[in-house]
Amino acid sequence: MTDIHILDADAARAAIADLCEILSDCINGGASVGFMLPFSPNDAVAYWHEIADAVAAGAIILAVAEHEGRIVGTVQVGLASKPNQPHRGDLMKLLVHRSARGLGLSRKLMAAVEEEAARRGRTLLVLDTATGSEAETIYPRFGWERVGVIPDYALWPQGGYCGTTLFYKRIG
Ligand SMILES: CC(C)(COP(=O)(O)OP(=O)(O)OC[C@H]1O[C@@H](n2cnc3c(N)ncnc32)[C@H](O)[C@@H]1OP(=O)(O)O)[C@@H](O)C(=O)NCCC(=O)NCCS
């Protein structure tokens, strides 16, 4: 049984322990999502408090996937605040715990957060993801358009440059 929830700030704060575990698991699994190894769940606490504050400020949409009573997946949309981009959002941090992959959770998370972004008046989403990662292969399956690659954009968590691939999707 899987449920997808869009969290308010209080629910986001209540979910921080699970969110820390998911982020840590993905980084330890090699995902390039902004952090370096070594990385433990405790390293993620400050990050998720910042995200909960951003949810409270209306700057981020935060969705989670609950599978068999446990939060095992998450994704965010940053709501661009520039006056000339009121229609745009940044898809970020699509993360599914390794124990729950291949169950269709990322597809459900993406659908939910895209619907919520459209409900909040967004018509264009953009994202970047590590070139050569598993994640890069899934976005076209969800209707996202591949724009291109920027080489040597970031580091893999264990070190070494990785490129980033840019995607966009019109929604709503
Ligand atoms: C990428 C990730 C979110 C996928 O999560 P998931 O819940 O296992 O994905 P799903 O089960 O919803 O599968 C989604 C689709 O991708 C396909 N897919 C999933 N994993 C795949 C893989 N390793 N290789 C190729 N295709 C894959 C599935 O077949 C499915 O396609 P379909 O719906 O058309 O049948 C997960 O692997 C992850 O958290 N990776 C580490 C974090 C990361 O890199 N996030 C991206 C940040 S931008």
PDB file of C-alpha atoms and ligand atoms in Angstrom:
ATOM      1  CA  MET A   1       0.000   0.000   0.000  1.00  0.00           C
ATOM      2  CA  THR A   2       1.515   3.323  -1.110  1.00  0.00           C
ATOM      3  CA  ASP A   3       0.297   6.840  -0.319  1.00  0.00           C
ATOM      4  CA  ILE A   4       1.692  10.100  -1.653  1.00  0.00           C
ATOM      5  CA  HIS A   5       1.339  13.166   0.571  1.00  0.00           C
ATOM      6  CA  ILE A   6       2.059  16.853   0.012  1.00  0.00           C
ATOM      7  CA  LEU A   7       3.410  18.014   3.382  1.00  0.00           C
ATOM      8  CA  ASP A   8       2.807  21.253   5.240  1.00  0.00           C
ATOM      9  CA  ALA A   9       5.608  22.580   7.456  1.00  0.00           C
ATOM     10  CA  ASP A  10       4.493  20.733  10.597  1.00  0.00           C
ATOM     11  CA  ALA A  11       4.235  17.434   8.726  1.00  0.00           C
ATOM     12  CA  ALA A  12       7.632  18.095   7.130  1.00  0.00           C
ATOM     13  CA  ARG A  13       9.203  18.606  10.577  1.00  0.00           C
ATOM     14  CA  ALA A  14       7.557  15.416  11.835  1.00  0.00           C
ATOM     15  CA  ALA A  15       9.046  13.513   8.889  1.00  0.00           C
ATOM     16  CA  ILE A  16      12.633  14.734   9.326  1.00  0.00           C
ATOM     17  CA  ALA A  17      14.032  11.476  10.743  1.00  0.00           C
ATOM     18  CA  ASP A  18      12.711   9.491   7.777  1.00  0.00           C
ATOM     19  CA  LEU A  19      13.817  12.149   5.282  1.00  0.00           C
ATOM     20  CA  CYS A  20      17.341  12.096   6.766  1.00  0.00           C
ATOM     21  CA  GLU A  21      17.464   8.326   6.369  1.00  0.00           C
ATOM     22  CA  ILE A  22      16.345   8.532   2.718  1.00  0.00           C
ATOM     23  CA  LEU A  23      18.871  11.237   1.825  1.00  0.00           C
ATOM     24  CA  SER A  24      21.697   9.412   3.570  1.00  0.00           C
ATOM     25  CA  ASP A  25      20.799   6.116   1.895  1.00  0.00           C
ATOM     26  CA  CYS A  26      20.760   7.699  -1.585  1.00  0.00           C
ATOM     27  CA  ILE A  27      24.122   9.445  -1.069  1.00  0.00           C
ATOM     28  CA  ASN A  28      25.674   6.258   0.297  1.00  0.00           C
ATOM     29  CA  GLY A  29      24.285   4.562  -2.808  1.00  0.00           C
ATOM     30  CA  GLY A  30      26.287   6.969  -4.998  1.00  0.00           C
ATOM     31  CA  ALA A  31      23.682   9.600  -5.915  1.00  0.00           C
ATOM     32  CA  SER A  32      25.052  13.064  -6.728  1.00  0.00           C
ATOM     33  CA  VAL A  33      22.461  15.224  -4.976  1.00  0.00           C
ATOM     34  CA  GLY A  34      24.512  18.037  -3.473  1.00  0.00           C
ATOM     35  CA  PHE A  35      26.489  16.289  -0.729  1.00  0.00           C
ATOM     36  CA  MET A  36      29.764  14.391  -0.336  1.00  0.00           C
ATOM     37  CA  LEU A  37      30.750  11.185   1.441  1.00  0.00           C
ATOM     38  CA  PRO A  38      31.108  10.303   4.247  1.00  0.00           C
ATOM     39  CA  PHE A  39      27.472  11.160   4.993  1.00  0.00           C
ATOM     40  CA  SER A  40      25.223   9.971   7.826  1.00  0.00           C
ATOM     41  CA  PRO A  41      21.556  10.659   8.604  1.00  0.00           C
ATOM     42  CA  ASN A  42      22.675  13.177  11.269  1.00  0.00           C
ATOM     43  CA  ASP A  43      24.429  15.230   8.576  1.00  0.00           C
ATOM     44  CA  ALA A  44      21.051  15.813   6.959  1.00  0.00           C
ATOM     45  CA  VAL A  45      19.107  17.239   9.915  1.00  0.00           C
ATOM     46  CA  ALA A  46      19.980  20.900   9.300  1.00  0.00           C
ATOM     47  CA  TYR A  47      19.222  20.525   5.596  1.00  0.00           C
ATOM     48  CA  TRP A  48      15.698  19.154   6.201  1.00  0.00           C
ATOM     49  CA  HIS A  49      14.955  21.848   8.802  1.00  0.00           C
ATOM     50  CA  GLU A  50      15.800  24.429   6.112  1.00  0.00           C
ATOM     51  CA  ILE A  51      13.454  22.674   3.705  1.00  0.00           C
ATOM     52  CA  ALA A  52      10.650  22.626   6.316  1.00  0.00           C
ATOM     53  CA  ASP A  53      11.172  26.380   6.832  1.00  0.00           C
ATOM     54  CA  ALA A  54      10.963  26.890   3.055  1.00  0.00           C
ATOM     55  CA  VAL A  55       7.712  24.887   3.007  1.00  0.00           C
ATOM     56  CA  ALA A  56       6.390  27.179   5.756  1.00  0.00           C
ATOM     57  CA  ALA A  57       7.368  30.214   3.655  1.00  0.00           C
ATOM     58  CA  GLY A  58       5.562  28.810   0.603  1.00  0.00           C
ATOM     59  CA  ALA A  59       8.828  28.572  -1.340  1.00  0.00           C
ATOM     60  CA  ILE A  60       8.896  24.783  -1.732  1.00  0.00           C
ATOM     61  CA  ILE A  61       6.389  22.010  -2.420  1.00  0.00           C
ATOM     62  CA  LEU A  62       7.478  18.864  -0.546  1.00  0.00           C
ATOM     63  CA  ALA A  63       5.976  15.459  -1.347  1.00  0.00           C
ATOM     64  CA  VAL A  64       6.661  12.108   0.300  1.00  0.00           C
ATOM     65  CA  ALA A  65       5.836   8.518  -0.554  1.00  0.00           C
ATOM     66  CA  GLU A  66       4.696   6.298   2.300  1.00  0.00           C
ATOM     67  CA  HIS A  67       4.975   2.580   1.628  1.00  0.00           C
ATOM     68  CA  GLU A  68       3.723   0.030   4.143  1.00  0.00           C
ATOM     69  CA  GLY A  69       3.600   2.693   6.861  1.00  0.00           C
ATOM     70  CA  ARG A  70       7.065   4.129   6.313  1.00  0.00           C
ATOM     71  CA  ILE A  71       8.199   7.239   4.415  1.00  0.00           C
ATOM     72  CA  VAL A  72      10.644   5.929   1.804  1.00  0.00           C
ATOM     73  CA  GLY A  73      10.596   8.524  -0.978  1.00  0.00           C
ATOM     74  CA  THR A  74      10.450  12.262  -1.490  1.00  0.00           C
ATOM     75  CA  VAL A  75      10.625  15.044  -4.079  1.00  0.00           C
ATOM     76  CA  GLN A  76      10.494  18.853  -4.053  1.00  0.00           C
ATOM     77  CA  VAL A  77       9.526  21.690  -6.344  1.00  0.00           C
ATOM     78  CA  GLY A  78      11.174  25.033  -5.616  1.00  0.00           C
ATOM     79  CA  LEU A  79       8.778  27.821  -6.570  1.00  0.00           C
ATOM     80  CA  ALA A  80      10.909  30.353  -8.423  1.00  0.00           C
ATOM     81  CA  SER A  81      10.497  33.728  -6.745  1.00  0.00           C
ATOM     82  CA  LYS A  82      11.906  36.030  -9.439  1.00  0.00           C
ATOM     83  CA  PRO A  83       9.302  38.579 -10.585  1.00  0.00           C
ATOM     84  CA  ASN A  84       9.777  37.531 -14.212  1.00  0.00           C
ATOM     85  CA  GLN A  85       9.370  33.777 -13.519  1.00  0.00           C
ATOM     86  CA  PRO A  86       6.089  33.413 -11.629  1.00  0.00           C
ATOM     87  CA  HIS A  87       5.156  30.471 -13.875  1.00  0.00           C
ATOM     88  CA  ARG A  88       8.322  28.359 -13.300  1.00  0.00           C
ATOM     89  CA  GLY A  89       9.432  25.756 -10.740  1.00  0.00           C
ATOM     90  CA  ASP A  90      12.602  23.755 -10.042  1.00  0.00           C
ATOM     91  CA  LEU A  91      12.157  20.012  -9.597  1.00  0.00           C
ATOM     92  CA  MET A  92      14.661  18.853  -6.948  1.00  0.00           C
ATOM     93  CA  LYS A  93      15.742  15.928  -4.787  1.00  0.00           C
ATOM     94  CA  LEU A  94      13.749  13.031  -6.206  1.00  0.00           C
ATOM     95  CA  LEU A  95      14.936  10.379  -3.736  1.00  0.00           C
ATOM     96  CA  VAL A  96      13.714   6.839  -3.166  1.00  0.00           C
ATOM     97  CA  HIS A  97      15.307   4.658  -0.475  1.00  0.00           C
ATOM     98  CA  ARG A  98      17.172   1.711  -2.045  1.00  0.00           C
ATOM     99  CA  SER A  99      14.908  -0.705  -0.156  1.00  0.00           C
ATOM    100  CA  ALA A 100      11.853   0.667  -1.993  1.00  0.00           C
ATOM    101  CA  ARG A 101      13.093   1.120  -5.576  1.00  0.00           C
ATOM    102  CA  GLY A 102      11.388  -0.366  -8.595  1.00  0.00           C
ATOM    103  CA  LEU A 103       7.926  -0.104  -7.020  1.00  0.00           C
ATOM    104  CA  GLY A 104       6.793   2.860  -9.094  1.00  0.00           C
ATOM    105  CA  LEU A 105       7.216   5.369  -6.248  1.00  0.00           C
ATOM    106  CA  SER A 106       9.157   7.936  -8.260  1.00  0.00           C
ATOM    107  CA  ARG A 107       6.497   7.928 -10.980  1.00  0.00           C
ATOM    108  CA  LYS A 108       3.792   8.563  -8.342  1.00  0.00           C
ATOM    109  CA  LEU A 109       5.844  11.247  -6.581  1.00  0.00           C
ATOM    110  CA  MET A 110       6.503  13.077  -9.844  1.00  0.00           C
ATOM    111  CA  ALA A 111       2.841  12.963 -10.865  1.00  0.00           C
ATOM    112  CA  ALA A 112       1.732  14.306  -7.462  1.00  0.00           C
ATOM    113  CA  VAL A 113       4.209  17.143  -7.299  1.00  0.00           C
ATOM    114  CA  GLU A 114       3.623  18.175 -10.909  1.00  0.00           C
ATOM    115  CA  GLU A 115      -0.131  18.302 -10.208  1.00  0.00           C
ATOM    116  CA  GLU A 116       0.421  20.405  -7.078  1.00  0.00           C
ATOM    117  CA  ALA A 117       2.787  22.778  -8.921  1.00  0.00           C
ATOM    118  CA  ALA A 118       0.164  23.225 -11.655  1.00  0.00           C
ATOM    119  CA  ARG A 119      -2.478  23.877  -8.988  1.00  0.00           C
ATOM    120  CA  ARG A 120      -0.223  26.663  -7.679  1.00  0.00           C
ATOM    121  CA  GLY A 121      -0.099  28.261 -11.119  1.00  0.00           C
ATOM    122  CA  ARG A 122       3.195  26.869 -12.412  1.00  0.00           C
ATOM    123  CA  THR A 123       3.296  25.904 -16.090  1.00  0.00           C
ATOM    124  CA  LEU A 124       6.993  25.091 -16.588  1.00  0.00           C
ATOM    125  CA  LEU A 125       9.321  22.894 -14.523  1.00  0.00           C
ATOM    126  CA  VAL A 126      13.077  22.433 -14.964  1.00  0.00           C
ATOM    127  CA  LEU A 127      15.561  20.016 -13.400  1.00  0.00           C
ATOM    128  CA  ASP A 128      19.151  18.902 -13.629  1.00  0.00           C
ATOM    129  CA  THR A 129      20.447  15.444 -12.833  1.00  0.00           C
ATOM    130  CA  ALA A 130      23.809  13.692 -12.866  1.00  0.00           C
ATOM    131  CA  THR A 131      24.758  12.594 -16.366  1.00  0.00           C
ATOM    132  CA  GLY A 132      25.089   8.824 -16.520  1.00  0.00           C
ATOM    133  CA  SER A 133      22.966   8.240 -13.405  1.00  0.00           C
ATOM    134  CA  GLU A 134      19.953   5.935 -13.215  1.00  0.00           C
ATOM    135  CA  ALA A 135      17.821   9.002 -12.621  1.00  0.00           C
ATOM    136  CA  GLU A 136      18.815  10.467 -15.998  1.00  0.00           C
ATOM    137  CA  THR A 137      17.105   7.579 -17.780  1.00  0.00           C
ATOM    138  CA  ILE A 138      13.749   7.905 -16.031  1.00  0.00           C
ATOM    139  CA  TYR A 139      12.740  11.538 -16.682  1.00  0.00           C
ATOM    140  CA  PRO A 140      11.980  11.026 -20.405  1.00  0.00           C
ATOM    141  CA  ARG A 141       9.605   8.219 -19.312  1.00  0.00           C
ATOM    142  CA  PHE A 142       7.702  10.845 -17.321  1.00  0.00           C
ATOM    143  CA  GLY A 143       7.350  13.205 -20.295  1.00  0.00           C
ATOM    144  CA  TRP A 144      10.347  15.447 -19.620  1.00  0.00           C
ATOM    145  CA  GLU A 145      12.336  16.934 -22.532  1.00  0.00           C
ATOM    146  CA  ARG A 146      16.107  16.557 -22.472  1.00  0.00           C
ATOM    147  CA  VAL A 147      17.907  19.858 -23.183  1.00  0.00           C
ATOM    148  CA  GLY A 148      21.577  18.908 -23.009  1.00  0.00           C
ATOM    149  CA  VAL A 149      24.633  18.236 -20.887  1.00  0.00           C
ATOM    150  CA  ILE A 150      26.950  20.549 -18.968  1.00  0.00           C
ATOM    151  CA  PRO A 151      30.227  18.661 -18.411  1.00  0.00           C
ATOM    152  CA  ASP A 152      32.065  18.627 -15.069  1.00  0.00           C
ATOM    153  CA  TYR A 153      29.204  20.469 -13.354  1.00  0.00           C
ATOM    154  CA  ALA A 154      29.481  18.834  -9.902  1.00  0.00           C
ATOM    155  CA  LEU A 155      31.228  16.050  -8.001  1.00  0.00           C
ATOM    156  CA  TRP A 156      30.127  12.485  -7.365  1.00  0.00           C
ATOM    157  CA  PRO A 157      29.803  11.880  -3.592  1.00  0.00           C
ATOM    158  CA  GLN A 158      32.989   9.803  -3.613  1.00  0.00           C
ATOM    159  CA  GLY A 159      34.831  12.467  -5.666  1.00  0.00           C
ATOM    160  CA  GLY A 160      35.482  13.012  -9.361  1.00  0.00           C
ATOM    161  CA  TYR A 161      33.613  15.323 -11.721  1.00  0.00           C
ATOM    162  CA  CYS A 162      30.174  14.497 -13.030  1.00  0.00           C
ATOM    163  CA  GLY A 163      28.256  16.272 -15.740  1.00  0.00           C
ATOM    164  CA  THR A 164      24.671  17.423 -15.363  1.00  0.00           C
ATOM    165  CA  THR A 165      21.836  16.861 -17.808  1.00  0.00           C
ATOM    166  CA  LEU A 166      19.123  19.521 -18.033  1.00  0.00           C
ATOM    167  CA  PHE A 167      15.432  18.699 -18.584  1.00  0.00           C
ATOM    168  CA  TYR A 168      12.189  20.675 -18.733  1.00  0.00           C
ATOM    169  CA  LYS A 169       8.490  19.859 -18.765  1.00  0.00           C
ATOM    170  CA  ARG A 170       5.412  21.959 -19.502  1.00  0.00           C
ATOM    171  CA  ILE A 171       2.631  21.206 -17.029  1.00  0.00           C
ATOM    172  CA  GLY A 172      -0.908  22.323 -16.324  1.00  0.00           C
TER     173      GLY A 172
HETATM  174  C1  LIG B   1      15.866   7.595  -9.686  1.00  0.00           C
HETATM  175  C2  LIG B   1      14.989   7.033  -8.585  1.00  0.00           C
HETATM  176  C3  LIG B   1      14.292   8.190  -7.877  1.00  0.00           C
HETATM  177  C4  LIG B   1      13.937   6.082  -9.194  1.00  0.00           C
HETATM  178  O1  LIG B   1      13.031   5.713  -8.170  1.00  0.00           O
HETATM  179  P1  LIG B   1      12.075   4.421  -8.268  1.00  0.00           P
HETATM  180  O2  LIG B   1      10.942   4.646  -7.316  1.00  0.00           O
HETATM  181  O3  LIG B   1      12.870   3.189  -8.091  1.00  0.00           O
HETATM  182  O4  LIG B   1      11.538   4.497  -9.759  1.00  0.00           O
HETATM  183  P2  LIG B   1      10.177   3.843 -10.280  1.00  0.00           P
HETATM  184  O5  LIG B   1      10.008   2.478  -9.668  1.00  0.00           O
HETATM  185  O6  LIG B   1       9.052   4.835 -10.074  1.00  0.00           O
HETATM  186  O7  LIG B   1      10.465   3.698 -11.806  1.00  0.00           O
HETATM  187  C5  LIG B   1      10.196   4.788 -12.679  1.00  0.00           C
HETATM  188  C6  LIG B   1      10.451   4.376 -14.096  1.00  0.00           C
HETATM  189  O8  LIG B   1      11.861   4.316 -14.302  1.00  0.00           O
HETATM  190  C7  LIG B   1      12.234   2.998 -14.646  1.00  0.00           C
HETATM  191  N1  LIG B   1      13.453   2.736 -13.872  1.00  0.00           N
HETATM  192  C8  LIG B   1      13.575   2.718 -12.551  1.00  0.00           C
HETATM  193  N2  LIG B   1      14.836   2.483 -12.191  1.00  0.00           N
HETATM  194  C9  LIG B   1      15.514   2.321 -13.362  1.00  0.00           C
HETATM  195  C10 LIG B   1      16.867   2.053 -13.677  1.00  0.00           C
HETATM  196  N3  LIG B   1      17.781   1.836 -12.714  1.00  0.00           N
HETATM  197  N4  LIG B   1      17.241   1.996 -14.970  1.00  0.00           N
HETATM  198  C11 LIG B   1      16.309   2.194 -15.946  1.00  0.00           C
HETATM  199  N5  LIG B   1      15.017   2.454 -15.713  1.00  0.00           N
HETATM  200  C12 LIG B   1      14.624   2.522 -14.433  1.00  0.00           C
HETATM  201  C13 LIG B   1      11.105   2.087 -14.251  1.00  0.00           C
HETATM  202  O9  LIG B   1      11.002   0.964 -15.100  1.00  0.00           O
HETATM  203  C14 LIG B   1       9.916   2.996 -14.414  1.00  0.00           C
HETATM  204  O10 LIG B   1       9.484   3.086 -15.743  1.00  0.00           O
HETATM  205  P3  LIG B   1       7.938   2.895 -16.108  1.00  0.00           P
HETATM  206  O11 LIG B   1       7.140   3.636 -15.040  1.00  0.00           O
HETATM  207  O12 LIG B   1       7.815   3.529 -17.444  1.00  0.00           O
HETATM  208  O13 LIG B   1       7.724   1.418 -16.061  1.00  0.00           O
HETATM  209  C15 LIG B   1      15.845   6.228  -7.572  1.00  0.00           C
HETATM  210  O14 LIG B   1      16.630   5.291  -8.292  1.00  0.00           O
HETATM  211  C16 LIG B   1      16.737   7.083  -6.711  1.00  0.00           C
HETATM  212  O15 LIG B   1      16.330   7.568  -5.658  1.00  0.00           O
HETATM  213  N6  LIG B   1      18.016   7.268  -7.126  1.00  0.00           N
HETATM  214  C17 LIG B   1      19.005   7.997  -6.313  1.00  0.00           C
HETATM  215  C18 LIG B   1      18.693   9.444  -6.148  1.00  0.00           C
HETATM  216  C19 LIG B   1      18.789  10.226  -7.425  1.00  0.00           C
HETATM  217  O16 LIG B   1      19.736  10.116  -8.178  1.00  0.00           O
HETATM  218  N7  LIG B   1      17.759  11.071  -7.633  1.00  0.00           N
HETATM  219  C20 LIG B   1      17.695  11.963  -8.755  1.00  0.00           C
HETATM  220  C21 LIG B   1      18.067  13.348  -8.339  1.00  0.00           C
HETATM  221  S1  LIG B   1      17.851  14.484  -9.690  1.00  0.00           S
END
